[in-house]
Coordinates of C-alpha atoms and ligand atoms in Angstrom, one line a residue:
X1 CA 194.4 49.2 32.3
X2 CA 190.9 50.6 33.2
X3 CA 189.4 51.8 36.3
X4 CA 185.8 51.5 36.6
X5 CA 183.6 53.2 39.5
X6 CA 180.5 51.1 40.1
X7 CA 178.6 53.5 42.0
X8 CA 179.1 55.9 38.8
X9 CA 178.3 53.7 35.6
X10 CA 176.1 52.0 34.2
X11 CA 177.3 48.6 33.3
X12 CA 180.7 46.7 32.4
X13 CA 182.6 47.7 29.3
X14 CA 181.4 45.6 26.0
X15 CA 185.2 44.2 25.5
X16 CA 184.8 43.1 29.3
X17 CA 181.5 41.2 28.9
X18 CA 182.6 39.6 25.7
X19 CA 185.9 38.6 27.2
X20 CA 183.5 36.7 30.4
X21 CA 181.2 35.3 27.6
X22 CA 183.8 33.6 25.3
X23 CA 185.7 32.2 28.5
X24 CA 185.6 28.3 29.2
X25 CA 187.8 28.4 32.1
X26 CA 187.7 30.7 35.1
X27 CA 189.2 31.3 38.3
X28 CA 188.6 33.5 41.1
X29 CA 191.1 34.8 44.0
X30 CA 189.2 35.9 47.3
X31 CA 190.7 37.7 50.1
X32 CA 188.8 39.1 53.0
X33 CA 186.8 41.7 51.7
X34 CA 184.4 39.3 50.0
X35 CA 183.4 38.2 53.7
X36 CA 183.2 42.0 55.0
X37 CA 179.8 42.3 53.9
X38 CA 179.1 39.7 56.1
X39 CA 180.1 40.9 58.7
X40 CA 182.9 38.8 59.6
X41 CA 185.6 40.5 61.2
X42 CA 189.1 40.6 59.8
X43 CA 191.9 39.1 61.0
X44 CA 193.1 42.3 63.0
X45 CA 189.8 43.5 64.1
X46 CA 189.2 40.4 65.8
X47 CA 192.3 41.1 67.8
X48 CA 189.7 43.7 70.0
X49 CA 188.0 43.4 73.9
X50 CA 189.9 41.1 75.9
X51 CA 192.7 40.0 73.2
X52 CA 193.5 43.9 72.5
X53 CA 196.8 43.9 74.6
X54 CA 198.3 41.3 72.5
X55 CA 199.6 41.7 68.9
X56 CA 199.3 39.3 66.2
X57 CA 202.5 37.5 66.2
X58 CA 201.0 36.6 69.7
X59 CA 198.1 34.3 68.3
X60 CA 199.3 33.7 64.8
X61 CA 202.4 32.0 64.8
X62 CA 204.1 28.4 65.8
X63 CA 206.2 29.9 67.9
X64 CA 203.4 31.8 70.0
X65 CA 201.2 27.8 70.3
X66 CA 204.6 25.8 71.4
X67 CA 204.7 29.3 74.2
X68 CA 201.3 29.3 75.0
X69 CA 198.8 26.7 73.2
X70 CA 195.8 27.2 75.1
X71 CA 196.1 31.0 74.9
X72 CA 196.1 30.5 70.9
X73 CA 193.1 27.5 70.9
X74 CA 190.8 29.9 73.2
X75 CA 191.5 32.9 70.7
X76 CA 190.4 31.0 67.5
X77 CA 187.4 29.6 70.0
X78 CA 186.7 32.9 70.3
X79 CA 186.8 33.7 67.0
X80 CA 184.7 30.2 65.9
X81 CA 182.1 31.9 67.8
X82 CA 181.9 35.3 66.2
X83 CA 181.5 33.1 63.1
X84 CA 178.8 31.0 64.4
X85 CA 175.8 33.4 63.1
X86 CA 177.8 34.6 59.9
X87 CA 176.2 33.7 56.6
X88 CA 177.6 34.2 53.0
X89 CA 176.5 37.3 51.0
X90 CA 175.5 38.3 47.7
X91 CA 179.6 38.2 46.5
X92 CA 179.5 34.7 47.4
X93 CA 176.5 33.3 46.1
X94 CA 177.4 35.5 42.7
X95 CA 180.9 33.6 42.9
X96 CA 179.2 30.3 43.6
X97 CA 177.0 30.7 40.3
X98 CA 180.1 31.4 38.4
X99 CA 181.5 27.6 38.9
X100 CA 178.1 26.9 37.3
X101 CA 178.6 29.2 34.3
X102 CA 181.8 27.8 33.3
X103 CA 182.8 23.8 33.4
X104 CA 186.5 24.6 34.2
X105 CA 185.5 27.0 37.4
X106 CA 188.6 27.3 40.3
X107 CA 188.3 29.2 43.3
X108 CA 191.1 30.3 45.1
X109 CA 190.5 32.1 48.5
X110 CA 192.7 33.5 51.1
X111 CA 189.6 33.4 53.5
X112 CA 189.7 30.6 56.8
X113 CA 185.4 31.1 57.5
X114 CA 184.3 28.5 54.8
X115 CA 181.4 30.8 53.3
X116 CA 182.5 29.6 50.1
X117 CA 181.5 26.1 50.2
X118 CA 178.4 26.8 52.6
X119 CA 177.3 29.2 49.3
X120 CA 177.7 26.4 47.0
X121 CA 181.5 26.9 45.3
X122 CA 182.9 23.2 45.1
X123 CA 185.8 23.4 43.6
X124 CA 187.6 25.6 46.1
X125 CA 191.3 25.6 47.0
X126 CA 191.9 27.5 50.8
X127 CA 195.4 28.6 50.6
X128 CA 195.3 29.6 53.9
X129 CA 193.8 26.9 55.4
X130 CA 190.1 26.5 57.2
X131 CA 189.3 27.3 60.7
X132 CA 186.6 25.4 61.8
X133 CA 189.7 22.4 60.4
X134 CA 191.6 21.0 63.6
X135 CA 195.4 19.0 63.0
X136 CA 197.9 17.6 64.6
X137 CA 200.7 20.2 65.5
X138 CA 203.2 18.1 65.5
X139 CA 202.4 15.0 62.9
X140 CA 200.2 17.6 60.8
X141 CA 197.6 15.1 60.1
X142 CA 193.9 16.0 60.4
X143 CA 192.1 15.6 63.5
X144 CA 188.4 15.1 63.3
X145 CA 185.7 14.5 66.2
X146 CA 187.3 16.6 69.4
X147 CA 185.4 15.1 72.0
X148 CA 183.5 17.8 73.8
X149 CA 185.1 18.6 77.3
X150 CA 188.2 17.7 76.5
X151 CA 191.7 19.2 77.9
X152 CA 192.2 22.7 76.0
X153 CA 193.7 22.6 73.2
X154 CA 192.8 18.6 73.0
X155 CA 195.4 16.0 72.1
X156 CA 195.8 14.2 69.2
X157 CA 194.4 10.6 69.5
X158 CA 197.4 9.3 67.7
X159 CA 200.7 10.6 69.5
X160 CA 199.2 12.6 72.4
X161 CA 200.8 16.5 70.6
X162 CA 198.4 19.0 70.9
X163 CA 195.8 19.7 67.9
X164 CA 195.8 23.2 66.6
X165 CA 193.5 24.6 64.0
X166 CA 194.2 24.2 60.4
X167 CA 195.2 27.8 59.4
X168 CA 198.4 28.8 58.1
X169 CA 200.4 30.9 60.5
X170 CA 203.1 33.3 60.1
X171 CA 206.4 32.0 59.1
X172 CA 204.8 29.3 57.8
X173 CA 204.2 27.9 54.1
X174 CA 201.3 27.6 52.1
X175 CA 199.8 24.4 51.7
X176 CA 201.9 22.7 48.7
X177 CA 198.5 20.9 46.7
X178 CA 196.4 23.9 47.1
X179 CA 199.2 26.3 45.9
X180 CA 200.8 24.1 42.9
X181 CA 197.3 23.6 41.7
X182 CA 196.1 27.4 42.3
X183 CA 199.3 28.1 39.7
X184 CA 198.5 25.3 37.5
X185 CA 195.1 26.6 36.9
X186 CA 195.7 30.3 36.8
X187 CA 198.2 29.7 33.8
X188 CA 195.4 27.9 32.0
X189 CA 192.3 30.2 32.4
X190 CA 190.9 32.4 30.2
X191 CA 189.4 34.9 32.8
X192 CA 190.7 35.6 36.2
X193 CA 188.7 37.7 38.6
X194 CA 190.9 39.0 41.9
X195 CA 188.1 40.0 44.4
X196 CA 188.1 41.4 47.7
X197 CA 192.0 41.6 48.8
X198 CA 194.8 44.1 49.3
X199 CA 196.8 42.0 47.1
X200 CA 200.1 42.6 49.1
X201 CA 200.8 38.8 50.5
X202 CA 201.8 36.1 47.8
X203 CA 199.5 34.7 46.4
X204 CA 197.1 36.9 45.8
X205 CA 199.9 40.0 44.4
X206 CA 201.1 36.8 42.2
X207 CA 198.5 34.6 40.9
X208 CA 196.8 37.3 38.9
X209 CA 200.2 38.1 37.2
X210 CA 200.3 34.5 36.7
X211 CA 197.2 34.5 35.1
X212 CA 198.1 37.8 33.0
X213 CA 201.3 36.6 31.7
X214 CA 199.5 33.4 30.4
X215 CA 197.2 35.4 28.5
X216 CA 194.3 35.4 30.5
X217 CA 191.6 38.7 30.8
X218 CA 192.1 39.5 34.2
X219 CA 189.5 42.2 36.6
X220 CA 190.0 43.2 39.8
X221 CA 186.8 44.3 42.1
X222 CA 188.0 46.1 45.3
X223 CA 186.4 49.0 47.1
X224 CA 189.8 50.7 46.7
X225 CA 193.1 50.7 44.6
X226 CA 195.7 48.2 44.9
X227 CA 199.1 47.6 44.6
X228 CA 198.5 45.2 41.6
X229 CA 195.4 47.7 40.1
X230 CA 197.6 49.2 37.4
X231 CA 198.7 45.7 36.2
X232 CA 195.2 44.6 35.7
X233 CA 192.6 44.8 32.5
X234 CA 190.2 46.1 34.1
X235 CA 190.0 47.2 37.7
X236 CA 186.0 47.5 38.7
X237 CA 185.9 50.2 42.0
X238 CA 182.9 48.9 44.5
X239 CA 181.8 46.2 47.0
X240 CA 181.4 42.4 45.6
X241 CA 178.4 42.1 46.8
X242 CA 177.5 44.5 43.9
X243 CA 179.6 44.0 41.5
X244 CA 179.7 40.4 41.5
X245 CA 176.1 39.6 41.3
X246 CA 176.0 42.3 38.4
X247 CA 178.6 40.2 36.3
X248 CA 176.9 37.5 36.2
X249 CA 173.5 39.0 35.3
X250 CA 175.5 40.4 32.5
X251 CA 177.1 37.6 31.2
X252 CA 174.0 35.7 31.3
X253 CA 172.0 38.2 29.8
X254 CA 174.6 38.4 26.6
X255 CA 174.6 34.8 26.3
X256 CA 170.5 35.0 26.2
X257 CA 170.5 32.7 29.3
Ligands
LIG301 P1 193.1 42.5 53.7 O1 192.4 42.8 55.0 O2 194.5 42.7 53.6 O3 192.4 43.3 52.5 C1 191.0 43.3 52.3 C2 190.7 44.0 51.0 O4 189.3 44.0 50.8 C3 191.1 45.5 51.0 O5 191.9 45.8 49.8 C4 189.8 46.3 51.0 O6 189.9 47.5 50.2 C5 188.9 45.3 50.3 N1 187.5 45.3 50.7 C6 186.9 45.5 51.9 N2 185.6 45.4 51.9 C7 185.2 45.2 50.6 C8 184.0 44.9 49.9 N3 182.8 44.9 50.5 N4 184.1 44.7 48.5 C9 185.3 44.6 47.9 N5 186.5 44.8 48.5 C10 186.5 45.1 49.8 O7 192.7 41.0 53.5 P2 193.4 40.0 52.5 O8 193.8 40.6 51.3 O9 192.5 38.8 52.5 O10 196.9 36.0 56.0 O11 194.6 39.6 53.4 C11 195.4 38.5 52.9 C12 196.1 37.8 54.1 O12 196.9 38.7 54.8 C13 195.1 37.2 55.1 O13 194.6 36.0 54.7 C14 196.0 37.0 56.3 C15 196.7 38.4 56.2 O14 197.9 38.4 56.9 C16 197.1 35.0 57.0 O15 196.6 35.0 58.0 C17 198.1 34.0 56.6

């Protein structure tokens, strides 16, 4: 285990670099602090102004839609719209350049705001779903093309149940695809990069075990210590939109690119 203050060295460990340089595969976990430099709220902060009576089991569960569906559908409206100037940052594009350094590139992310794929990353698994993504609360099928003006929350075309968006809620489970290939291809990489996330809620306190106990070099960037910090190779202290950006310059640069 090393920690690592940005803000104080110069550059990544030798071992480290050498570790990214030799790697064919890679995979990435994001949680929400890749998007702070953004400026896209987090989940609780967005819980402020006219929604701060409620609590989050109010809004985030499918107990709290079947109580009060259009209640829930105007909050994630709400927060659509704080999304709607948002662009990705530095950490992203630095992520999305990574799945074009390595062929066998996987990106995990526990974020809903689709930065990922607007900054290039293709082969992205969203564990916890997509917001601007509407289903079917009832058949869980996708529901494209909400006509505009319609009822609030809208119907589903096909059995008439309200549409909801495509996040996962409390108490319920991860999608099943995303998450058995997310574990399939964190117990095959070579390096495994945790960016961005407290690291408390499975998967992201599990994945980079996974990844660990499989052999893989695994580095943690986080403006803070984490739970799972100790248990890493290398824990780098400072924002992604740093630290990121400086990996891959450095990788680059060792492999004369
Ligand atoms: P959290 O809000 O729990 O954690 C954000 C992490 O990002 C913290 O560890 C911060 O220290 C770190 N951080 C903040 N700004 C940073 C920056 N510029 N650079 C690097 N790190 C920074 O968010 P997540 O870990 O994503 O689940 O939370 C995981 C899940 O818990 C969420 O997706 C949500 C929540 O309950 C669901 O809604 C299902």
């Amino acid at each position: 285990m090393k920690i690592i203050d940005i803000s104080k060295d110069k550059g990544f460990p030798e071992e480290t670099i050498t570790r990214f340089r030799r790697a064919r595969s890679c995979v990435v976990l994001t949680g929400a602090g890749v998007s702070a430099e953004s400026g896209v709220p987090t989940f609780r902060d967005a819980i402020t102004g006219t929604w701060s009576n409620f609590n989050v089991e109010e809004f985030a569960t499918p107990e709290a839609f079947r109580k009060n569906p259009k209640k829930v559908w105007e909050w994630y409206e709400y927060r659509r719209n704080l999304l709607k100037d948002i662009n990705p940052n530095q950490g992203h594009y630095a992520i999305a350049e990574l799945e074009r350094i390595y062929s066998d590139f996987w990106l995990v992310t526990q974020n809903i705001d689709g930065l990922h794929r607007r900054a290039g990353n293709k082969n992205v698994l969203e564990v916890h779903g997509n917001i601007y993504r509407n289903k079917c609360f009832e058949e869980n099928t996708i529901v494209d093309n909400i006509s505009v003006g319609a009822e609030i929350p809208p119907k589903c075309p096909n059995c008439g149940s309200y549409v909801r968006p495509d996040v996962v809620w409390f108490h319920e489970p991860l999608p099943k695809y995303e998450m058995e290939k997310a574990i399939e291809v964190s117990s095959r990489c070579d390096v495994f990069i945790v960016a961005g996330t407290s690291a408390i809620v499975y998967p992201a306190a599990e994945l980079p075990i996974v990844a660990k106990n499989a052999g893989a070099y695994v580095m943690e960037v986080n403006i803070e210590k984490t739970l799972i910090s100790t248990q890493m190779d290398i824990t780098i202290l400072g924002k992604t939109g740093i630290v990121l950006p400086r990996l891959t310059e450095s990788i680059m640069t060792k492999v004369g690119k």
